[in-house]
mmCIF file of C-alpha atoms in Angstrom:
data_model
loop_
_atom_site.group_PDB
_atom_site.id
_atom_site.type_symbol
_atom_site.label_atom_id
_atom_site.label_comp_id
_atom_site.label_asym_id
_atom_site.label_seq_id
_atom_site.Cartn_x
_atom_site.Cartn_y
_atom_site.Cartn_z
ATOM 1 C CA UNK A 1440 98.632 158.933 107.591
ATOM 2 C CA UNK A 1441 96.762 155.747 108.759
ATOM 3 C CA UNK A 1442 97.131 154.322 111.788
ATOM 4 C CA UNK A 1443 97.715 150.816 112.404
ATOM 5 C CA UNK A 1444 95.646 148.532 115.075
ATOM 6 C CA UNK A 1445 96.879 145.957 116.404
ATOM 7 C CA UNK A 1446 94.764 142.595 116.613
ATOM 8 C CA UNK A 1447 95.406 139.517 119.131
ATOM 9 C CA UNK A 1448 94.652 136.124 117.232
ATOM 10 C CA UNK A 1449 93.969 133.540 119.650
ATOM 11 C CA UNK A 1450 94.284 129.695 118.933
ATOM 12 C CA UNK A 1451 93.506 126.850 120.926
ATOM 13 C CA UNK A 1452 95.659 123.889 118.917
ATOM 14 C CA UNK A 1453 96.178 120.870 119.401
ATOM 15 C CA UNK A 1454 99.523 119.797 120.793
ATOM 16 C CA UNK A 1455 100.778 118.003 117.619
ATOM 17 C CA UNK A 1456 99.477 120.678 115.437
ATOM 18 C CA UNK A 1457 102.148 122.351 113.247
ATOM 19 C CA UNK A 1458 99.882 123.783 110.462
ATOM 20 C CA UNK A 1459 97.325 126.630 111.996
ATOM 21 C CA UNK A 1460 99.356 128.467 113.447
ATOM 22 C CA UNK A 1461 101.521 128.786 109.667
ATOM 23 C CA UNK A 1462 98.413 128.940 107.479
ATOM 24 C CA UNK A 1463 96.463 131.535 109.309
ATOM 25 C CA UNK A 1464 99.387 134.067 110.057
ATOM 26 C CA UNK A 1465 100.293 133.336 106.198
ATOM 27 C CA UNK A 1466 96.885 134.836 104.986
ATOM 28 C CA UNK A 1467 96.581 137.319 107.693
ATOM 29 C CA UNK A 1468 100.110 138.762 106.390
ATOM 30 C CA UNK A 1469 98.842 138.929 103.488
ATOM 31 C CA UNK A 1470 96.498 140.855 103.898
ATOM 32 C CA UNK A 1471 98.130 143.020 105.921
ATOM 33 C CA UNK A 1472 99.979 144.026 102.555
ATOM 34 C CA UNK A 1473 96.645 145.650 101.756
ATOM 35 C CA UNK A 1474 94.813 146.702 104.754
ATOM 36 C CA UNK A 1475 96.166 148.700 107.508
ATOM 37 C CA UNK A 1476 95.353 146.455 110.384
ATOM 38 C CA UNK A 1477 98.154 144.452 112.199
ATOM 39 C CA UNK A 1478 97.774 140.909 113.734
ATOM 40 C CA UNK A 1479 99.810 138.854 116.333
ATOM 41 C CA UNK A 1480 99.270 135.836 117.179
ATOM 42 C CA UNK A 1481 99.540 133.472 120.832
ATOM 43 C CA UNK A 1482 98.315 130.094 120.978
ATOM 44 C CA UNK A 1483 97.497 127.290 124.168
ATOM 45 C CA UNK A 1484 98.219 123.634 123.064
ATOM 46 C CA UNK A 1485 95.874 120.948 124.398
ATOM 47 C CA UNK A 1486 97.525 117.665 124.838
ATOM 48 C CA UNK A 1487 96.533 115.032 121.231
ATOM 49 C CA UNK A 1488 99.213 112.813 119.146
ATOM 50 C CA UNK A 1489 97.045 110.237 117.350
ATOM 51 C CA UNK A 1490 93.709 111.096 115.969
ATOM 52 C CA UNK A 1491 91.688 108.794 117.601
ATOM 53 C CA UNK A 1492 88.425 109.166 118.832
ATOM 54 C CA UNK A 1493 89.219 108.576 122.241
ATOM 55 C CA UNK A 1494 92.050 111.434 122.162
ATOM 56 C CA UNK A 1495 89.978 114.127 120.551
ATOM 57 C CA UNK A 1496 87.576 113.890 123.255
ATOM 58 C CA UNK A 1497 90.187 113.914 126.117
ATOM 59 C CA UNK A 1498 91.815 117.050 124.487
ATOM 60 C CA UNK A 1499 88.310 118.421 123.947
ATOM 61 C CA UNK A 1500 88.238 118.517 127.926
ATOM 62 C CA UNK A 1501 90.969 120.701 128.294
ATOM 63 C CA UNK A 1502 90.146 122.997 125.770
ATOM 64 C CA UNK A 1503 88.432 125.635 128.797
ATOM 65 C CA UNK A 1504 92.348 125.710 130.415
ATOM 66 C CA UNK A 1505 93.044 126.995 126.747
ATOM 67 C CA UNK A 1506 90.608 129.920 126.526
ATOM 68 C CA UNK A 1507 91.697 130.833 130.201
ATOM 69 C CA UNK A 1508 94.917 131.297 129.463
ATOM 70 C CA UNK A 1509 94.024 133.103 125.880
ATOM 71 C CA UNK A 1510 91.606 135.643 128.095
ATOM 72 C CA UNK A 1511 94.511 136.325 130.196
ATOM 73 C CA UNK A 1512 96.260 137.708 126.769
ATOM 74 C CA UNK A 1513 92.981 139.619 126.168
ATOM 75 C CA UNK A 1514 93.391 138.569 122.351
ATOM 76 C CA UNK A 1515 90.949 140.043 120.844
ATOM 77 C CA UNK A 1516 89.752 136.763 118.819
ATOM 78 C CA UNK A 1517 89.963 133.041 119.714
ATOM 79 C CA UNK A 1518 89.719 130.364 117.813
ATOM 80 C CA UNK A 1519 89.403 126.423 118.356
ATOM 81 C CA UNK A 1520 91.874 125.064 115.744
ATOM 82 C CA UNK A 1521 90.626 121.601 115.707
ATOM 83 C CA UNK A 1522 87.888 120.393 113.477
ATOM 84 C CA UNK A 1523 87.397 116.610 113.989
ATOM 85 C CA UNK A 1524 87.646 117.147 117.937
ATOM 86 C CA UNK A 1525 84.435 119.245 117.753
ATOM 87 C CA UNK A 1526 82.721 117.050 115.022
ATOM 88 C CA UNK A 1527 83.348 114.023 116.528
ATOM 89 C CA UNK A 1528 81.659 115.171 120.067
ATOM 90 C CA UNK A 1529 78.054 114.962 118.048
ATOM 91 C CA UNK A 1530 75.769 116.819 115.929
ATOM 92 C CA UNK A 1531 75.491 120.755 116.669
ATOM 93 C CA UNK A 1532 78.575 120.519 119.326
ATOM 94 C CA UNK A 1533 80.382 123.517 117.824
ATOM 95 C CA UNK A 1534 77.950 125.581 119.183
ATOM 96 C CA UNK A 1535 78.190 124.801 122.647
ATOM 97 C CA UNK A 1536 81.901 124.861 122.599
ATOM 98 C CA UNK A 1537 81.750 128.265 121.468
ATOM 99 C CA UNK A 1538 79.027 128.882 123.986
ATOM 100 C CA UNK A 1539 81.211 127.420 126.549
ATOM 101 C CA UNK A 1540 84.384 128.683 125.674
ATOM 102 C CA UNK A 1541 83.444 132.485 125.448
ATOM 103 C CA UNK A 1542 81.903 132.196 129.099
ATOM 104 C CA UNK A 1543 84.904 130.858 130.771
ATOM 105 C CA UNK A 1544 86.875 133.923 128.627
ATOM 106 C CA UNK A 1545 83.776 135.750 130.378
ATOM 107 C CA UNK A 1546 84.553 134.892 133.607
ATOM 108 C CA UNK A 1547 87.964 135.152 133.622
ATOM 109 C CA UNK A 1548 86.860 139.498 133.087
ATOM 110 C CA UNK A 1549 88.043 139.299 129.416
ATOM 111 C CA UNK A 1550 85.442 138.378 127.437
ATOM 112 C CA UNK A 1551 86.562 137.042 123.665
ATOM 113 C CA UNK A 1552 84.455 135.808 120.463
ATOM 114 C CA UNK A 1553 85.343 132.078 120.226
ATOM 115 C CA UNK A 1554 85.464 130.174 116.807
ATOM 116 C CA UNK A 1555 85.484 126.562 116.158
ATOM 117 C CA UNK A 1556 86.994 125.448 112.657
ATOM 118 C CA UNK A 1557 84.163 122.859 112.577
ATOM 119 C CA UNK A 1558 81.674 126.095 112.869
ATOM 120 C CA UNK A 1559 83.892 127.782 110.668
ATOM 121 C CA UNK A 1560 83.854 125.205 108.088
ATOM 122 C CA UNK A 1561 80.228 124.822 108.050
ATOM 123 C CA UNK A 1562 79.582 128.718 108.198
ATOM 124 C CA UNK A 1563 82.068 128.885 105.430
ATOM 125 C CA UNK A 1564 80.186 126.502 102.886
ATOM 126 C CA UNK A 1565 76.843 128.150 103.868
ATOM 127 C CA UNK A 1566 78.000 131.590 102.955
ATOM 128 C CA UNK A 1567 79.511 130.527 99.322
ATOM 129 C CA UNK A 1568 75.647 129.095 98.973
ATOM 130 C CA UNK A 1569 77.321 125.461 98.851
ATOM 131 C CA UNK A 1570 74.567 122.830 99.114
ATOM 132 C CA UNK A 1571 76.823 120.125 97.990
ATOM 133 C CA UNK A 1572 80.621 119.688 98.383
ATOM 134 C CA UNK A 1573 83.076 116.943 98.016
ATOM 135 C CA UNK A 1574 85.878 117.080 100.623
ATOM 136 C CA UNK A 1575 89.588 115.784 101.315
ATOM 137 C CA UNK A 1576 90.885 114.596 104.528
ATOM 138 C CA UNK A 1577 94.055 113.324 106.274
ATOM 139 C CA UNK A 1578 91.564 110.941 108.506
ATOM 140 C CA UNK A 1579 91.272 106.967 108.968
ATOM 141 C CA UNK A 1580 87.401 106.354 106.832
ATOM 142 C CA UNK A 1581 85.440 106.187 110.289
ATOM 143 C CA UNK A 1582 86.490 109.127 111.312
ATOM 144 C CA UNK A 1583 85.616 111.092 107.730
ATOM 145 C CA UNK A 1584 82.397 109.154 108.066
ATOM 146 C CA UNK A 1585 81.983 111.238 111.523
ATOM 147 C CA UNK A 1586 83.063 114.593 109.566
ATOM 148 C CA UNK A 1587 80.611 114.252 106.627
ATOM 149 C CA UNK A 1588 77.653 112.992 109.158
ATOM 150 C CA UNK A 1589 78.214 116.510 110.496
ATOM 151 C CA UNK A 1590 78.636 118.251 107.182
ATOM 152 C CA UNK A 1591 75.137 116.906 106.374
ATOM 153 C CA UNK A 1592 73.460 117.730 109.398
ATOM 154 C CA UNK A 1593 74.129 121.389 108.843
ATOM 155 C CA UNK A 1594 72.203 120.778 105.481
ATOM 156 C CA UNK A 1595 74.849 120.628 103.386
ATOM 157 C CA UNK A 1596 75.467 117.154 101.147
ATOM 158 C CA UNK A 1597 79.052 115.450 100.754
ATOM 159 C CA UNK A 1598 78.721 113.845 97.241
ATOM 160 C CA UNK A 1599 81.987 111.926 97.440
ATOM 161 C CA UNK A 1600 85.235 112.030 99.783
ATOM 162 C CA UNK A 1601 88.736 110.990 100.156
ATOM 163 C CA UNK A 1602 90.665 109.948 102.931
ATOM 164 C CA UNK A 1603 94.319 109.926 103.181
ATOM 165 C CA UNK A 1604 93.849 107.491 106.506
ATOM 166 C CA UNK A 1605 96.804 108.809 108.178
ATOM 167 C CA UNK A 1606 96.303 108.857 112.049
ATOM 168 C CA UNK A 1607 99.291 110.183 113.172
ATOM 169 C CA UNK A 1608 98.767 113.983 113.604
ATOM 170 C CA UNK A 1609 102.486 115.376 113.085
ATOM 171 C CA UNK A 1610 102.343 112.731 109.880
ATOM 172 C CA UNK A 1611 99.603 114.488 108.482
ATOM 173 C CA UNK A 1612 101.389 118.024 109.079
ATOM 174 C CA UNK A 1613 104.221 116.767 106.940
ATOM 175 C CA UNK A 1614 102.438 116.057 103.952
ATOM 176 C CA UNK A 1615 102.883 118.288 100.864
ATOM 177 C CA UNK A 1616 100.548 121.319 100.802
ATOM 178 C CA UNK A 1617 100.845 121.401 96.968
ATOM 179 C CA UNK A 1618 99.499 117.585 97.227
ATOM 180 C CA UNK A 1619 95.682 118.494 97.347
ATOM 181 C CA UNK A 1620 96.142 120.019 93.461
ATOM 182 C CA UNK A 1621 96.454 116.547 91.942
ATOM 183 C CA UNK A 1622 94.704 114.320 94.665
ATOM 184 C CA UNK A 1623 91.286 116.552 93.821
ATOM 185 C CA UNK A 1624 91.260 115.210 90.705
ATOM 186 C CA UNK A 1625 90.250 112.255 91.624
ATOM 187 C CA UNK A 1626 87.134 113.317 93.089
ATOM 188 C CA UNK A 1627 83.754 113.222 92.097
ATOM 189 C CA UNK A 1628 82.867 116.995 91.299
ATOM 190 C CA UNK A 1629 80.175 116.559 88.968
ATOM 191 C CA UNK A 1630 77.065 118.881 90.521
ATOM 192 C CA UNK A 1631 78.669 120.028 93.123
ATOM 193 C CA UNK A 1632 78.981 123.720 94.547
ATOM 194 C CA UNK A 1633 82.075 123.480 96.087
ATOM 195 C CA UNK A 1634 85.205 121.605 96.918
ATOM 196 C CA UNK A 1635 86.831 120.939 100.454
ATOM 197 C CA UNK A 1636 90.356 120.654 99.658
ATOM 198 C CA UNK A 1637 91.226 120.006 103.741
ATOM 199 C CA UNK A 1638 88.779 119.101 105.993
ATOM 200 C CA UNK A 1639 91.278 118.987 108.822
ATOM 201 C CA UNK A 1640 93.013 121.867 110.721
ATOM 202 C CA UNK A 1641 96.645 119.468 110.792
ATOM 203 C CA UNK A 1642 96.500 118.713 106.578
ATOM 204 C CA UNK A 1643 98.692 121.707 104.720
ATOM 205 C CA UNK A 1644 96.803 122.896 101.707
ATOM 206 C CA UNK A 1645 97.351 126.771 101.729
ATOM 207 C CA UNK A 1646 99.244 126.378 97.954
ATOM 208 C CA UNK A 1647 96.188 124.372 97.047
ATOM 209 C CA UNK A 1648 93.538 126.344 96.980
ATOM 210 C CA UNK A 1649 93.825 128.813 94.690
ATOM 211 C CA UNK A 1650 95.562 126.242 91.890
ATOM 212 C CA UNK A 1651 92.035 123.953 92.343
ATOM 213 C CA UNK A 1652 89.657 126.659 92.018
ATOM 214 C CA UNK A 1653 91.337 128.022 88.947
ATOM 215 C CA UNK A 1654 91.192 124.562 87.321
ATOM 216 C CA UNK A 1655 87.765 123.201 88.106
ATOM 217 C CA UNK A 1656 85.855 126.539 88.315
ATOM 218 C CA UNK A 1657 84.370 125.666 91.810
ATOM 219 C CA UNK A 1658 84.629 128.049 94.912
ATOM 220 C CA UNK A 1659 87.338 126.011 97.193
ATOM 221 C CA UNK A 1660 87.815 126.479 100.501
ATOM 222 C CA UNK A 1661 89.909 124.662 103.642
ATOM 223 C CA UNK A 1662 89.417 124.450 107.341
ATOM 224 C CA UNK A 1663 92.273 127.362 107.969
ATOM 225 C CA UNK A 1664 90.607 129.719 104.973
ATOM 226 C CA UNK A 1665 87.244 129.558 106.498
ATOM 227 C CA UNK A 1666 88.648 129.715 110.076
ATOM 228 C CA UNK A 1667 90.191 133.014 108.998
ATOM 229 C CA UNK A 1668 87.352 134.171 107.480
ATOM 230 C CA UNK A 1669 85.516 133.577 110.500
ATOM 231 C CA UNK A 1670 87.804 135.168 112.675
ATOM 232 C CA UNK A 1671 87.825 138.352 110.488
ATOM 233 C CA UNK A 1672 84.136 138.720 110.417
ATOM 234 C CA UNK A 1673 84.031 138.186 114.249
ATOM 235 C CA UNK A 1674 86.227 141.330 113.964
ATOM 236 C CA UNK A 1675 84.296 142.908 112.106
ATOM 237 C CA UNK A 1676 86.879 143.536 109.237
ATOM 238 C CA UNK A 1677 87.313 143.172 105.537
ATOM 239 C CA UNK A 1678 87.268 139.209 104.216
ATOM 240 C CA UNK A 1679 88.970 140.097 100.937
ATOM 241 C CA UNK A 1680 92.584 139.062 100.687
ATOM 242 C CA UNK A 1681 93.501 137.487 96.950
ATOM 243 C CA UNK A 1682 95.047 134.124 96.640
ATOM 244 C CA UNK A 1683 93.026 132.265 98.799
ATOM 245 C CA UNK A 1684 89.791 131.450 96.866
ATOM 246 C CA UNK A 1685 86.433 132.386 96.499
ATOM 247 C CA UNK A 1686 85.575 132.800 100.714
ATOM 248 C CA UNK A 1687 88.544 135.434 100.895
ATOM 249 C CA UNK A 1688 87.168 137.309 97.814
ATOM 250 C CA UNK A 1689 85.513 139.416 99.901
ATOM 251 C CA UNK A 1690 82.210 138.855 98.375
ATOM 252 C CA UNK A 1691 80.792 137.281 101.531
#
């Protein structure tokens, strides 16, 4: 008889978030159908309600109180559950987050891997062999403009985009999650590798992702898929739970 272990998932959210802490227990249960590990879950809220760029960066400063209070849960992984907060403090920054994060966890005695959905994202594309994508988001155009700056400084080209411009953050956790399906249609896919169908943390798309790939024959991911499959290879555990696109094949 197998023995279950129990995993600590760790998420630093924003305080107007609604959608992270659904999507990523939703997959993770899933898998648990097939796998014999066990997750819970425990999350710190930083303080954000519209998504300007002045709030991301004031909730990006209390993002170390987060990963304090995390350690002190010794989960076993933590992640950063907001993308355009880390893109939109310059090129590279999800690196040094990370960096930073895991040494206050480090200090604090109870050292954690940290992920950031904007590394996530990016780590995500690169492993599917993506070299150019075209990507959905909830975001007003300046702010997308920030997102796909980023994107492209990893290496990786946005041929086309579509923003919702929505800045209220508990608006864009109300929208449909089945809305992505049709609203990807209207974006330029021609010769790309893969398709974005939320490039925000806040925008449900869960329902989405497997209903685009199937039609348009292109590996699609989201920022919670390829936060989970971050957090499961931090873990060191299988990636392959069905449903959820290419990324959570388990081919990567």
């Amino acid at each position: 008889m197998t023995t279950s272990r129990y995993y600590r998932i760790g998420q630093i959210v924003p305080s107007s978030n609604t959608t992270m802490e659904t999507e990523i227990p939703a997959i993770l249960r899933a898998r648990e159908l097939l796998e014999p590990e066990r997750f819970t879950f425990h999350s710190s809220r930083m303080r954000m309600k519209q998504v300007t760029r002045d709030e991301l960066a004031a909730m990006d400063a209390d993002s170390d109180r987060c990963a304090l209070e995390l350690s002190d849960a010794h989960v076993d992984v933590l992640g950063y559950a907001c993308l355009v907060a880390i893109m939109s403090m310059g090129h590279g920054y999800h690196r040094l987050s990370e960096q930073r994060l895991y040494q206050r966890t480090l200090e604090n005695g109870c050292p954690v891997p940290v992920v950031t959905s904007a590394g996530a994202l990016v780590t995500g594309l690169q492993a599917i062999g993506a070299k150019k994508v075209a990507i959905l988001t909830p975001y007003m155009k300046p702010l997308t403009k920030l997102v796909i700056d980023y994107i492209e400084s990893e290496g990786i080209e946005v041929v086309d985009s579509i923003s919702l411009e929505i800045a209220d953050n508990l608006e864009v956790g109300r929208q449909d999650p089945r809305a992505p399906i049709e609203i990807t249609r209207k974006l330029n896919t021609n010769g790309v590798d893969a398709i974005v169908a939320s490039a925000c943390v806040q925008m449900p798309s869960l329902p989405s992702i497997q209903p685009i790939e199937d039609r348009t024959g292109l590996p699609v991911i989201s920022s919670s898929v390829a936060t989970t499959y971050q957090m499961l290879k931090r873990l060191g555990l299988k990636t392959a739970v069905p449903g959820f696109g290419s990324l959570l094949s388990g081919r990567y």
